[in-house]
Structures are given as structure tokens and as C-alpha cells.
Short mmCIF file of C-alpha atoms in Angstrom, two decimals:
data_model
loop_
_atom_site.label_atom_id
_atom_site.label_comp_id
_atom_site.label_asym_id
_atom_site.label_seq_id
_atom_site.Cartn_x
_atom_site.Cartn_y
_atom_site.Cartn_z
CA MET A 1 131.96 0.61 82.08
CA PRO A 2 130.24 3.83 82.54
CA LEU A 3 127.65 4.85 79.96
CA PRO A 4 129.04 6.97 77.11
CA ARG A 5 128.41 10.61 77.02
CA LEU A 6 127.96 13.12 74.48
CA SER A 7 130.49 15.89 74.46
CA ALA A 8 129.54 19.72 74.74
CA SER A 9 130.52 20.33 71.28
CA ARG A 10 128.79 17.22 69.73
CA GLN A 11 125.56 18.47 67.94
CA LEU A 12 122.52 16.14 67.98
CA PRO A 13 120.98 15.05 64.61
CA THR A 14 118.35 17.36 63.41
CA VAL A 15 115.66 15.14 63.76
CA MET A 16 116.53 14.78 67.35
CA GLN A 17 116.55 18.63 67.73
CA HIS A 18 112.93 18.88 66.78
CA ARG A 19 110.82 20.09 69.90
CA GLY A 20 107.83 17.74 70.57
CA PRO A 21 106.97 14.51 68.77
CA ILE A 22 106.63 14.49 65.16
CA PRO A 23 102.93 15.01 64.56
CA LEU A 24 101.08 11.96 63.03
CA PRO A 25 99.50 13.05 59.86
CA ALA A 26 95.57 13.06 59.50
CA ARG A 27 93.79 9.91 58.37
CA ALA A 28 93.47 9.52 54.68
CA SER A 29 90.04 8.55 52.68
CA LEU A 30 89.63 4.88 52.53
CA ASP A 31 90.07 3.12 49.17
CA ARG A 32 88.22 -0.13 49.03
CA ALA A 33 90.61 -1.52 46.25
CA ASP A 34 93.77 -1.13 48.06
CA TYR A 35 95.28 -2.96 51.21
CA PRO A 36 94.09 -3.39 53.92
CA ALA A 37 90.42 -2.93 52.79
CA SER A 38 91.15 -5.68 50.08
CA ILE A 39 91.84 -8.46 52.46
CA ASN A 40 89.66 -10.16 55.09
CA SER A 41 91.94 -10.55 57.79
CA ALA A 42 91.30 -7.08 59.15
CA VAL A 43 89.84 -6.67 62.58
CA PRO A 44 87.65 -3.52 63.31
CA SER A 45 88.22 -3.84 66.87
CA LEU A 46 92.03 -3.38 66.65
CA ASP A 47 92.83 -2.23 62.85
CA ASP A 48 92.53 1.36 61.66
CA MET A 49 92.48 1.06 57.87
CA SER A 50 92.48 4.78 57.18
CA LEU A 51 95.58 5.28 59.27
CA CYS A 52 97.21 2.38 57.43
CA HIS A 53 96.42 4.29 53.88
CA LYS A 54 98.04 7.59 55.38
CA LEU A 55 101.05 5.50 56.39
CA PHE A 56 101.08 4.10 52.80
CA ALA A 57 100.94 7.87 51.47
CA ASN A 58 103.96 8.93 53.38
CA LYS A 59 106.67 8.39 50.75
CA ALA A 60 109.38 9.07 53.40
CA ASN A 61 108.49 5.66 54.99
CA PHE A 62 109.80 3.91 52.17
CA ALA A 63 113.01 3.30 50.54
CA PRO A 64 113.66 4.09 46.79
CA ALA A 65 114.43 0.37 45.70
CA SER A 66 113.53 -2.88 47.78
CA LYS A 67 115.90 -5.21 49.30
CA CYS A 68 115.23 -8.27 51.26
CA ASP A 69 116.00 -11.77 52.11
CA VAL A 70 113.86 -14.99 51.88
CA PHE A 71 114.47 -18.26 53.17
CA GLU A 72 112.10 -21.31 52.30
CA LEU A 73 112.13 -24.76 54.06
CA LEU A 74 110.57 -27.64 52.29
CA VAL A 75 109.05 -30.79 54.42
CA ASN A 76 112.02 -32.90 53.54
CA GLY A 77 114.37 -30.61 55.62
CA ARG A 78 115.95 -28.66 52.51
CA GLY A 79 116.20 -25.08 53.10
CA THR A 80 117.09 -22.39 50.49
CA TRP A 81 118.04 -18.66 50.59
CA LYS A 82 117.20 -16.04 48.13
CA ARG A 83 119.69 -13.08 48.94
CA ASP A 84 119.21 -9.33 48.16
CA MET A 85 116.25 -9.55 46.37
CA ASP A 86 115.22 -6.51 44.58
CA ASP A 87 111.69 -5.16 43.33
CA LYS A 88 111.52 -7.45 40.38
CA LYS A 89 112.44 -10.45 42.01
CA ILE A 90 110.33 -9.78 45.24
CA LEU A 91 107.29 -9.19 42.88
CA GLU A 92 107.94 -12.28 40.94
CA TYR A 93 108.27 -14.32 44.07
CA VAL A 94 104.84 -13.07 45.44
CA ARG A 95 103.07 -13.89 42.41
CA THR A 96 104.36 -17.50 42.09
CA SER A 97 104.35 -18.12 46.05
CA LEU A 98 100.80 -19.03 46.40
CA ASP A 99 100.54 -21.94 44.02
CA ASP A 100 98.83 -24.77 45.24
CA ASN A 101 100.81 -26.37 48.14
CA THR A 102 98.81 -28.92 49.57
CA VAL A 103 100.01 -31.88 47.73
CA GLU A 104 101.84 -34.10 50.35
CA SER A 105 105.42 -34.47 48.76
CA THR A 106 108.90 -33.97 49.61
CA SER A 107 108.85 -30.52 47.57
CA ARG A 108 105.90 -29.10 49.83
CA LEU A 109 106.67 -25.66 51.70
CA VAL A 110 106.33 -25.69 55.41
CA LEU A 111 108.04 -22.61 56.20
CA ARG A 112 108.62 -19.16 54.52
CA ALA A 113 110.65 -16.45 56.09
CA ILE A 114 110.84 -13.02 54.76
CA PHE A 115 113.51 -10.73 56.26
CA CYS A 116 113.15 -6.94 55.84
CA THR A 117 115.27 -4.10 57.50
CA ILE A 118 114.41 -0.75 58.80
CA GLU A 119 116.88 2.09 59.36
CA GLU A 120 116.62 5.14 61.42
CA GLN A 121 116.61 8.44 59.46
CA ARG A 122 118.95 11.07 60.71
CA ASN A 123 119.77 14.89 59.74
CA ILE A 124 116.33 14.95 58.00
CA GLN A 125 116.21 18.42 56.43
CA GLN A 126 112.99 18.12 54.26
CA GLN A 127 109.24 17.14 54.87
CA PRO A 128 107.55 14.95 55.05
CA TYR A 129 109.33 13.09 57.88
CA PRO A 130 109.17 9.24 58.26
CA THR A 131 106.26 8.82 60.52
CA HIS A 132 108.13 6.58 63.03
CA LYS A 133 111.71 8.26 62.14
CA ARG A 134 112.51 5.02 60.28
CA ARG A 135 112.54 3.76 56.67
CA LEU A 136 111.45 0.40 55.43
CA SER A 137 113.67 -1.35 52.87
CA LEU A 138 110.66 -1.90 50.68
CA THR A 139 109.28 0.39 47.98
CA ASN A 140 105.72 1.39 48.57
CA ALA A 141 104.20 -0.87 45.72
CA THR A 142 106.12 -3.62 46.85
CA ALA A 143 105.16 -3.29 50.50
CA GLN A 144 101.62 -3.06 49.58
CA GLN A 145 101.81 -6.29 47.03
CA LEU A 146 103.60 -8.32 49.64
CA LEU A 147 101.00 -7.31 52.48
CA ALA A 148 98.14 -8.01 50.20
CA THR A 149 99.15 -11.18 48.85
CA PHE A 150 99.88 -12.83 52.28
CA CYS A 151 96.80 -11.15 53.90
CA ILE A 152 99.06 -9.78 56.73
CA SER A 153 97.02 -8.14 59.70
CA PRO A 154 97.19 -4.49 59.32
CA HIS A 155 97.81 -4.22 63.01
CA PHE A 156 101.24 -5.32 61.97
CA TRP A 157 101.74 -2.57 59.33
CA PRO A 158 102.86 0.05 61.77
CA LEU A 159 105.44 -2.17 63.58
CA MET A 160 106.78 -2.81 60.23
CA LEU A 161 107.58 0.85 59.69
CA GLY A 162 109.55 0.75 63.18
CA LYS A 163 106.79 1.92 65.52
CA GLU A 164 108.03 1.14 69.07
CA ASP A 165 105.11 -1.21 70.51
CA PHE A 166 104.49 -1.37 74.32
CA CYS A 167 101.61 -3.55 74.08
CA ALA A 168 101.13 -7.33 74.47
CA PRO A 169 101.67 -9.95 71.37
CA LEU A 170 98.75 -10.43 69.46
CA ASP A 171 97.29 -14.00 68.76
CA ILE A 172 94.34 -13.95 66.54
CA ARG A 173 92.52 -16.61 64.36
CA THR A 174 90.72 -16.27 61.15
CA ARG A 175 87.56 -18.41 60.86
CA ARG A 176 85.85 -19.80 57.82
CA ASP A 177 82.69 -20.36 59.97
CA ALA A 178 81.80 -21.10 63.62
CA LEU A 179 83.67 -24.24 63.79
CA SER A 180 86.43 -24.14 61.28
CA VAL A 181 89.70 -21.97 61.63
CA ASP A 182 91.47 -21.26 58.34
CA ARG A 183 94.75 -19.66 59.59
CA THR A 184 96.12 -18.30 62.77
CA GLU A 185 98.29 -14.99 63.01
CA PHE A 186 100.79 -13.94 65.88
CA ILE A 187 102.30 -10.37 66.08
CA CYS A 188 105.11 -9.56 68.75
CA GLN A 189 107.89 -7.08 68.83
CA TYR A 190 111.13 -8.35 70.89
CA PRO A 191 112.39 -6.53 73.82
CA ARG A 192 115.89 -4.54 73.16
CA TYR A 193 118.54 -5.37 75.85
CA ASN A 194 121.32 -2.87 74.96
CA SER A 195 120.97 0.25 76.93
CA TYR A 196 124.29 1.66 75.66
CA GLU A 197 123.38 2.07 72.02
CA LYS A 198 120.06 2.83 70.06
CA GLU A 199 118.55 -0.38 68.57
CA GLU A 200 115.90 -0.68 66.11
CA PRO A 201 112.75 -2.48 67.23
CA CYS A 202 112.43 -6.02 65.75
CA SER A 203 108.99 -6.79 64.95
CA VAL A 204 107.80 -10.52 63.99
CA TYR A 205 104.69 -11.30 62.06
CA MET A 206 103.74 -15.07 61.78
CA THR A 207 100.66 -16.55 60.25
CA TYR A 208 100.25 -20.39 60.00
CA ASP A 209 97.75 -21.87 57.14
CA LEU A 210 96.20 -24.93 58.85
CA LYS A 211 94.85 -26.17 55.62
CA GLU A 212 98.51 -25.92 53.47
CA GLY A 213 100.50 -26.85 56.95
CA CYS A 214 102.79 -23.68 55.90
CA ALA A 215 104.08 -21.07 58.28
CA THR A 216 104.68 -17.64 56.87
CA TYR A 217 107.00 -15.04 58.64
CA LEU A 218 107.57 -11.53 58.14
CA ILE A 219 110.66 -10.32 60.19
CA VAL A 220 111.63 -6.50 60.39
CA GLY A 221 114.73 -5.46 62.18
CA GLY A 222 117.62 -3.36 62.42
CA GLU A 223 120.18 -3.85 59.45
CA ARG A 224 123.18 -4.88 61.56
CA GLU A 225 121.15 -6.82 64.38
CA GLU A 226 123.48 -9.47 65.36
CA TRP A 227 120.95 -11.70 67.11
CA LEU A 228 118.82 -11.67 63.96
CA GLU A 229 122.03 -12.72 61.84
CA ARG A 230 122.72 -15.53 64.18
CA SER A 231 119.22 -16.72 63.63
CA LYS A 232 119.73 -16.80 59.87
CA THR A 233 123.11 -18.43 60.52
CA ARG A 234 121.18 -21.04 62.49
CA LEU A 235 118.72 -21.81 59.63
CA THR A 236 121.76 -22.14 57.45
CA ASP A 237 123.50 -24.72 59.53
CA TYR A 238 120.62 -26.83 59.98
CA PHE A 239 118.80 -26.67 56.75
CA SER A 240 121.59 -26.15 54.19
CA GLN A 241 120.71 -27.34 50.70
CA SER A 242 124.21 -29.27 50.50
CA ALA A 243 123.92 -31.09 54.00
CA SER A 244 121.56 -34.04 54.75
CA PRO A 245 118.74 -33.08 56.98
CA SER A 246 119.48 -33.02 60.62
CA ILE A 247 116.05 -32.53 62.01
CA GLU A 248 113.18 -34.86 62.08
CA THR A 249 110.04 -33.96 60.07
CA PRO A 250 107.70 -33.41 63.06
CA HIS A 251 110.02 -30.68 64.31
CA ILE A 252 110.08 -29.22 60.64
CA LYS A 253 106.43 -28.94 60.54
CA ASP A 254 106.01 -26.93 63.68
CA PRO A 255 104.94 -23.45 62.69
CA PHE A 256 106.68 -22.02 65.96
CA LEU A 257 110.21 -23.52 65.22
CA LEU A 258 111.73 -20.37 63.67
CA GLN A 259 109.78 -18.38 66.57
CA SER A 260 111.58 -20.77 69.34
CA ILE A 261 114.90 -19.82 67.51
CA LEU A 262 114.26 -16.07 67.53
CA CYS A 263 113.26 -16.35 71.36
CA HIS A 264 116.54 -18.41 72.15
CA GLU A 265 118.67 -15.92 70.35
CA SER A 266 117.09 -13.05 72.19
CA LEU A 267 117.63 -15.05 75.53
CA VAL A 268 121.40 -15.38 74.63
CA LYS A 269 121.47 -11.45 74.05
CA GLY A 270 119.96 -10.94 77.34
CA GLN A 271 122.23 -13.18 79.06
CA VAL A 272 125.53 -11.29 77.54
CA ARG A 273 123.92 -8.16 79.07
CA VAL A 274 123.31 -9.80 82.66
CA LYS A 275 126.95 -11.00 82.55
CA GLY A 276 128.23 -7.45 81.91
CA ILE A 277 125.96 -6.22 84.87
CA ARG A 278 127.72 -8.99 87.09
CA ASP A 279 131.35 -8.07 85.92
CA ARG A 280 130.55 -4.34 86.91
CA LEU A 281 129.10 -5.34 89.97
CA TYR A 282 132.14 -7.69 91.09
CA ASN A 283 134.54 -4.86 90.08
CA GLN A 284 132.69 -2.42 92.58
CA LEU A 285 132.96 -4.99 95.20
CA ASP A 286 136.64 -5.47 94.68
CA PHE A 287 136.99 -1.72 95.02
CA VAL A 288 134.76 -1.87 98.31
CA ASP A 289 137.01 -4.38 99.60
CA GLU A 290 140.06 -2.57 99.10
CA PHE A 291 138.40 0.73 100.33
CA VAL A 292 137.59 -1.36 103.55
CA LYS A 293 141.05 -2.25 104.17
CA ASP A 294 142.91 0.91 103.13
CA LEU A 295 140.93 4.06 103.24
CA PHE A 296 141.71 6.30 100.44
CA GLY A 297 140.78 9.09 98.34
CA ARG A 298 137.32 10.72 98.45
CA GLY A 299 137.39 11.33 94.81
CA ASP A 300 137.80 7.63 93.96
CA VAL A 301 134.99 6.87 96.21
CA VAL A 302 132.74 9.32 94.40
CA GLU A 303 133.61 7.95 90.84
CA LYS A 304 133.16 4.48 92.10
CA THR A 305 129.75 5.46 93.48
CA LYS A 306 128.53 6.97 90.17
CA GLU A 307 129.42 3.98 88.31
CA LEU A 308 127.76 1.58 90.58
CA HIS A 309 124.50 3.96 90.34
CA GLU A 310 124.75 3.61 86.61
CA ALA A 311 124.99 -0.10 86.88
CA ALA A 312 122.04 -0.07 89.23
CA GLN A 313 120.08 1.97 86.74
CA ASP A 314 121.12 -0.54 83.75
CA ALA A 315 120.09 -3.63 86.10
CA ASN A 316 116.77 -1.89 86.50
CA SER A 317 116.24 -1.27 82.96
CA LEU A 318 117.32 -4.92 82.02
CA LEU A 319 114.85 -6.29 84.50
CA ASN A 320 112.00 -4.48 82.72
CA ARG A 321 113.20 -6.05 79.42
CA ILE A 322 113.42 -9.49 80.75
CA ASP A 323 110.09 -9.25 81.92
CA MET A 324 108.97 -8.16 78.48
CA GLY A 325 110.78 -11.38 77.26
CA ILE A 326 108.94 -13.65 79.77
CA VAL A 327 105.44 -12.40 78.68
CA LEU A 328 106.57 -12.85 75.07
CA ALA A 329 107.83 -16.44 75.48
CA GLN A 330 104.69 -17.29 77.45
CA HIS A 331 102.30 -15.94 74.67
CA VAL A 332 104.21 -17.76 72.13
CA GLU A 333 103.90 -21.00 74.18
CA ARG A 334 100.06 -20.51 74.56
CA ALA A 335 99.50 -19.41 70.89
CA ARG A 336 101.42 -22.95 69.90
CA GLN A 337 99.09 -24.86 72.13
CA ARG A 338 96.16 -23.11 70.65
CA VAL A 339 97.34 -23.88 66.98
CA LEU A 340 98.34 -27.57 68.23
CA GLY A 341 94.54 -28.13 69.55
CA ILE A 342 92.97 -27.07 66.14
CA SER A 343 95.48 -27.88 63.61
CA PRO A 344 94.48 -30.87 60.95
CA LYS A 345 97.91 -31.59 60.33
CA PRO A 346 99.36 -31.93 64.08
CA PHE A 347 103.11 -32.18 65.13
CA PRO A 348 102.93 -33.87 68.42
CA ASN A 349 106.51 -35.32 68.44
CA SER A 350 108.06 -31.82 68.02
CA ASN A 351 110.40 -30.58 70.92
CA VAL A 352 109.66 -26.76 70.12
CA GLU A 353 107.53 -26.69 73.21
CA ASP A 354 109.95 -28.15 75.67
CA ALA A 355 112.22 -25.69 74.04
CA ILE A 356 109.93 -22.67 74.73
CA ALA A 357 109.58 -23.79 78.25
CA TYR A 358 113.23 -23.88 78.85
CA ILE A 359 113.31 -20.53 77.38
CA VAL A 360 110.75 -19.08 79.77
CA GLN A 361 112.31 -20.78 82.69
CA SER A 362 115.58 -19.41 81.59
CA LEU A 363 114.42 -15.84 81.52
CA GLY A 364 112.85 -16.19 84.76
CA SER A 365 116.18 -17.57 86.30
CA GLN A 366 118.16 -14.49 84.51
CA LYS A 367 115.40 -12.32 86.12
CA ARG A 368 116.11 -13.80 89.47
CA TRP A 369 119.86 -13.48 89.29
CA LEU A 370 119.46 -9.81 88.15
CA GLN A 371 117.25 -9.16 91.18
CA SER A 372 120.01 -10.61 93.36
CA TYR A 373 122.67 -8.48 91.47
CA ARG A 374 120.58 -5.34 92.02
CA GLU A 375 120.16 -5.95 95.66
CA ARG A 376 123.65 -6.66 96.13
CA MET A 377 124.33 -3.25 94.56
CA ASP A 378 121.90 -1.62 96.95
CA ILE A 379 123.89 -3.22 99.87
CA THR A 380 127.45 -2.11 98.24
CA MET A 381 125.94 1.42 97.65
CA THR A 382 124.62 1.55 101.29
CA LEU A 383 127.98 0.20 102.46
CA MET A 384 130.17 2.85 100.91
CA PHE A 385 127.68 5.77 102.03
CA ASN A 386 128.15 4.22 105.69
CA LEU A 387 131.92 3.95 105.26
CA VAL A 388 132.04 7.63 104.20
CA THR A 389 129.82 8.72 106.80
CA GLN A 390 132.06 7.09 109.46
CA GLU A 391 135.04 8.72 108.03
CA ASP A 392 133.30 11.93 108.22
CA SER A 393 132.06 11.14 111.72
CA LYS A 394 135.74 10.61 112.73
CA ALA A 395 136.96 13.67 111.25
CA SER A 396 134.19 15.76 113.11
CA ALA A 397 134.96 14.13 116.11
CA ALA A 398 138.76 15.07 115.87
CA ILE A 399 137.82 18.52 114.99
CA ALA A 400 135.42 18.59 118.12
CA GLN A 401 138.43 17.29 120.15
CA SER A 402 140.68 19.89 118.68
CA THR A 403 138.27 22.72 119.20
CA ARG A 404 137.77 21.50 122.71
CA ARG A 405 141.54 21.68 123.38
CA ASP A 406 141.57 25.11 122.05
CA SER A 407 138.60 26.32 124.11
CA ALA A 408 140.43 24.99 127.16
CA SER A 409 143.38 27.22 126.29
CA MET A 410 141.44 30.18 125.66
CA LYS A 411 139.66 29.81 128.97
CA THR A 412 143.05 29.72 130.52
CA ILE A 413 144.11 32.71 128.82
CA ALA A 414 141.02 34.23 129.62
CA ALA A 415 141.38 33.48 133.39
CA MET A 416 145.15 34.79 133.45
CA THR A 417 144.17 37.95 131.67
CA MET A 418 141.12 38.67 134.14
CA LEU A 419 143.60 37.96 137.12
CA TYR A 420 146.21 40.43 135.70
CA LEU A 421 143.73 43.03 134.25
CA PRO A 422 143.20 45.21 137.48
CA THR A 423 147.02 45.46 138.32
CA THR A 424 147.70 46.15 134.55
CA THR A 425 144.87 48.90 134.79
CA VAL A 426 146.13 50.43 137.97
CA ALA A 427 149.76 50.37 136.93
CA GLY A 428 148.83 51.92 133.60
CA VAL A 429 146.79 54.71 135.44
CA PHE A 430 149.50 55.57 137.98
CA GLY A 431 152.28 55.31 135.42
CA MET A 432 150.84 58.43 133.48
CA SER A 433 152.62 61.71 134.21
CA PHE A 434 149.42 63.05 136.03
CA PHE A 435 150.87 61.58 139.04
CA ASP A 436 154.12 62.44 140.99
CA ILE A 437 155.75 62.18 144.07
CA ALA A 438 157.54 64.89 145.47
CA ALA A 439 161.13 64.96 147.35
CA ASP A 440 159.63 65.07 150.66
CA GLY A 441 157.40 62.18 149.85
CA THR A 442 154.04 63.98 149.30
CA PHE A 443 151.82 62.35 146.56
CA PHE A 444 151.00 64.94 143.82
CA VAL A 445 148.09 64.79 141.23
CA SER A 446 148.07 66.99 138.29
CA PRO A 447 144.96 69.22 137.80
CA LYS A 448 144.94 68.23 134.20
CA PHE A 449 143.92 64.76 135.18
CA ILE A 450 140.31 65.53 134.57
CA LEU A 451 141.32 65.84 130.68
CA PHE A 452 142.10 61.89 130.79
CA VAL A 453 138.61 61.20 132.09
CA GLU A 454 136.81 63.49 129.76
CA ILE A 455 138.57 61.89 126.74
CA ALA A 456 138.61 58.17 127.92
CA LEU A 457 135.11 57.75 129.19
CA PRO A 458 133.40 59.06 125.91
CA LEU A 459 135.69 57.02 123.75
CA THR A 460 134.65 53.86 125.78
CA VAL A 461 131.25 54.66 125.32
CA GLY A 462 131.57 55.55 121.66
CA THR A 463 133.33 52.31 120.97
CA MET A 464 130.71 50.10 123.02
CA ILE A 465 128.10 51.79 120.87
CA LEU A 466 129.76 51.01 117.61
CA TRP A 467 130.23 47.63 118.80
CA TRP A 468 126.47 47.21 119.44
CA LEU A 469 125.41 48.61 116.15
CA TRP A 470 127.72 46.30 114.27
CA ASP A 471 126.43 43.24 116.28
CA SER A 472 122.87 44.43 115.95
CA TRP A 473 122.85 45.53 112.37
CA ASN A 474 120.31 43.05 110.85
CA MET A 475 118.05 43.62 114.08
CA ILE A 476 118.25 47.26 113.20
CA LEU A 477 117.50 47.21 109.56
CA TRP A 478 114.61 45.06 110.32
CA TRP A 479 113.35 47.38 113.09
CA LEU A 480 113.77 50.32 110.34
CA GLY A 481 112.02 48.53 107.74
CA ALA A 482 109.34 47.51 109.93
CA SER A 483 108.83 51.00 111.14
CA CYS A 484 108.62 52.30 107.63
CA LEU A 485 106.05 49.84 106.48
CA ARG A 486 104.03 50.81 109.60
CA LEU A 487 104.40 54.51 108.76
CA ALA A 488 103.48 53.74 105.29
CA ARG A 489 100.38 51.90 106.36
CA ALA A 490 99.37 54.82 108.68
CA LEU A 491 99.81 57.30 105.86
CA ASN A 492 97.72 55.11 103.40
CA ARG A 493 94.98 54.88 106.21
CA TRP A 494 94.93 58.61 106.80
CA ILE A 495 94.80 59.34 103.07
CA GLU A 496 92.08 57.00 102.47
CA MET A 497 90.10 58.25 105.55
CA ARG A 498 90.47 62.09 104.05
CA ARG A 499 89.32 60.72 100.66
CA ARG A 500 85.99 59.23 102.29
CA ARG A 501 85.32 62.34 104.48
CA ARG A 502 85.67 64.63 101.09
CA SER A 503 83.35 62.17 99.50
CA LYS A 504 80.90 62.10 102.22
CA ALA A 505 81.20 65.94 102.37
CA LYS A 506 80.68 66.51 98.80
CA ALA A 507 77.80 64.05 98.55
CA PHE A 508 76.10 66.02 101.57
CA ASP A 509 76.58 69.34 99.69
CA GLU A 510 75.03 67.92 96.26
CA GLU A 511 71.97 66.78 98.35
CA THR A 512 71.62 69.96 100.30
CA ASP A 513 71.84 72.04 97.05
CA SER A 514 69.29 69.75 95.10
CA SER A 515 66.61 70.08 98.03
CA PHE A 516 67.00 73.82 98.23
CA TYR A 517 66.42 74.66 94.71
CA GLY A 518 63.91 71.74 94.24
CA VAL A 519 65.47 70.00 91.43
CA GLU A 520 67.73 66.73 91.18
CA ILE A 521 71.08 67.17 90.34
#
């Protein structure tokens, strides 16, 4: 399937016609009472609080009304959804979400997942522009309250607004003292596997409170991301309020359970793209097999070669994204091991570790298969090139043979012409009226024969001269140009010499006059 192309008449959105990147606004003055200066989880080595304030000051980054989904999972395996929450419901939820959650009971919360969306802004006519060309599905006040209440790292704030992150995932711990860790934070952005359509970046923030044993997720992605919707469906299927719990308590307490679900859905999405690359490769291989059996039109070969080249480009792009997925899954695995080593409420019986290890190995397997497909594509492209080259060589050889036969025929014609040319010339000359034979057998030559010589000889010489001029016209032009250039240089040298002589003569006259009159001019 070839990549979609824009038609010549289709106009790009206004924001895409902007030349150069949209400039990032200057940093704002820092307000200590607002987020992120009001929380203790900011890291001076990573977080720019003044820049965060400037992102909040850009009203184009926020929606006029909030909308998000919240999923809560209790320790007994019961899960509930709060769908399409507006500003009032979100603020009320935030105010009541930090009640004491340390009591070990069946109503204790072990997972909180907040799903927000970002939407690309097109046909932007007025400033200010969204900082990252995307708008968050929260209002400014609601976003600030949400981030400040859950002490979300300022490092996640630009990602939340749709910034494309090409850095490594962040795993950081908040310490109470040198020996105690209050909570851990994990920030990442999932790779985008679709190379045909523009996808919104999906960023995930996770914090795990070791004292309460509760994991809080903030997930921001496109509004119609299929793999995110499938992740939500899996949460509903396993932790429906109407069904009995289907997962043991140790697995539910694992804070990386939702992260492993997201990683697996991302893996499934990558597998679909790899399958598409494989199908396109097999179609090209079938075409090459048919081409080898029965060579056909050059136009079909050119079109199929372009399609194969596009498939190879997609394979390279997909390889890079799979590498990013492997790095992400490995960071998740290491972050979980760190949490497991310091958590006062361990979850040793959880199989999330095995699931993450399977995801890492599966991504590696997909990468190896994709590398194999890419190598086969290169071999196929080389084979098609060689086949076309062989056909061109055969055609060139046939043309050479035909030319050789024509040359042999021309040599024969030239030899026969040279053979009969003297007799033809003699017959032509003596067939003219300048020669005659009298009745008594006397050979008579007309005194006007010299007229033939006077006309034929100059005409022959003139024809040869014209032919030489026509054959040597480029050389003659070059010679004339070089001669004119030499003449111009000689003229310039003569003029410069005359100017110098006049200057010396004038200086000599002035020196002579000054010495004669005893004054200096």
C-alpha cells in the first residue's frame, strides 16, 4: 500500500504554512504561590519552573471546558469509572481524593488513573498559538489544581501539553531523609508506530506512594487513540464492578500493572505495523517471481520499485520506533525493581515482572524479524535492478549486433562504390559534349573544355572548405574567442603601460619645476 500523497490543489493548514518553528515565549516571572513552585517534587537539575509558568500563561494551550475520565481500583479488585468529568466534578474529585488511604481495608485505593486528551490545532488564524500546536482537554485552573494536588513533577507538564519527547524515560524518587523514600515517579512517552497518519504523542506519568501503597497515573494522548481505548476496555473487563474479581490481590497491588497493560497494547500496535510491512514485502516478492518468469513492461517495474522503496523506508522508521519501545520497556522493568526493593508493602507474587520481560523479548523478536524483512527488501531491490540491467544489456547487445551488420553492409557498399568510381568518372567526363570523334576516326577535343576545369575545380575546393568550416565550427569559435581575449589583454597592458609612462613623466616634470623655482609644489 503506497503512502498517501497530497494533491496539488490541496492546501495545507495555516499552522503548517508557517515558515520556521513557532517561537517559544520568553520565561515568565516566578510566582512562589503557584504550581510548580508550591510543591516539593521539583528537581532543579531537570525542571524549569519559570518556563512552566509561561506555559500556564498561554491560554491557547487549554480547552474552554474540561473533560477527562478517571478510573479507580480498590484493593479488593473492584474498579469504577468516572466518565466525562467536567471542571466541577474534577475539582471536587481532587479535593476529596487525598483523604486518609492508609487503612488496610477492602475499600483502600491501590490505583488511580486519570485519562486526558490533547488535540492538534489546525487553521490557527489568531495569536497566541498553542506552544506545541496542541490543546489540552483541561482548563487552566483545573490543570493547575490537578498538578499541584498530586504533586506531579514539572518535568511532565510540557509533555502533558503535547511536546514530542525524544529523551529517555525519567525515573526519580522523592526522599524524606537519607534513608527513607516517600514516593517514586516515572515519566515516559510511548512510541508512535503509524507512519501513514499523524498521531498525537501519548505521555504517561506514574507516581507510587510507598506509605499508602497507591499508584496514581496521569495519561495524556490523542482523543481517538485505539490502543488507549483498548487499554481502558481491558481495565473494564478485568475490574468491572458487576463481575467478581479475576485477579489475585498481589497483582492488583503492583503499581506497574497499568504500565504493563499500556506496554502490551503498544506492542500489539507495533505487531500490526510489522505485519503490514511483511504483507507488502510478500506482494513485491510475488511480483518479482512473475517478472522473472515472464519479463513484462518497464513501467510496472518502475512502479513496483517505488512501492518497495517506500516499504523499506517504513521498515526503517518502524525499526527506530521499536528500539524506542524496547528502551521504554526496559526502563519500566528497572523502575519496578527499584520500587520493589524499597517498598514497605511488597508485591512479590505479582506476575507483572514476567509480563514486562515478555514484552521486552517480544519487541526484540519483532525487531529481528523487521531487520530480516528489510534485508529481504534490499535483496529484492538489488535483484530487480540486476534484472532490469540484464535486460538493458541484452537490448544493447542486440543494438550492437544490428549496428555491426549495418556497418558490414556499408563497408560492402563503400568498396563497390570505390571499385566503380574511376570508371564512372571517366565515363562521365568522356560522355560530355566537349569530346567528339570525326567520321574518319579522328578524336576531337573542344577548345571550350577549359571552361569545365575552371568551374569544376573552384566548386570542388569551395565545397571542401565549407565542409571543413561546418565540421570545425566549434573549434573556430573557440579560436576566435581566445584570439579576442588575447587581443583584449594586450590592449589592456598597452593602455596600462601608457598610463604609467604618463604618470612618471608628470611626476618628473613636477620635480623639475619645483627644483628650478626653489619651491615645493
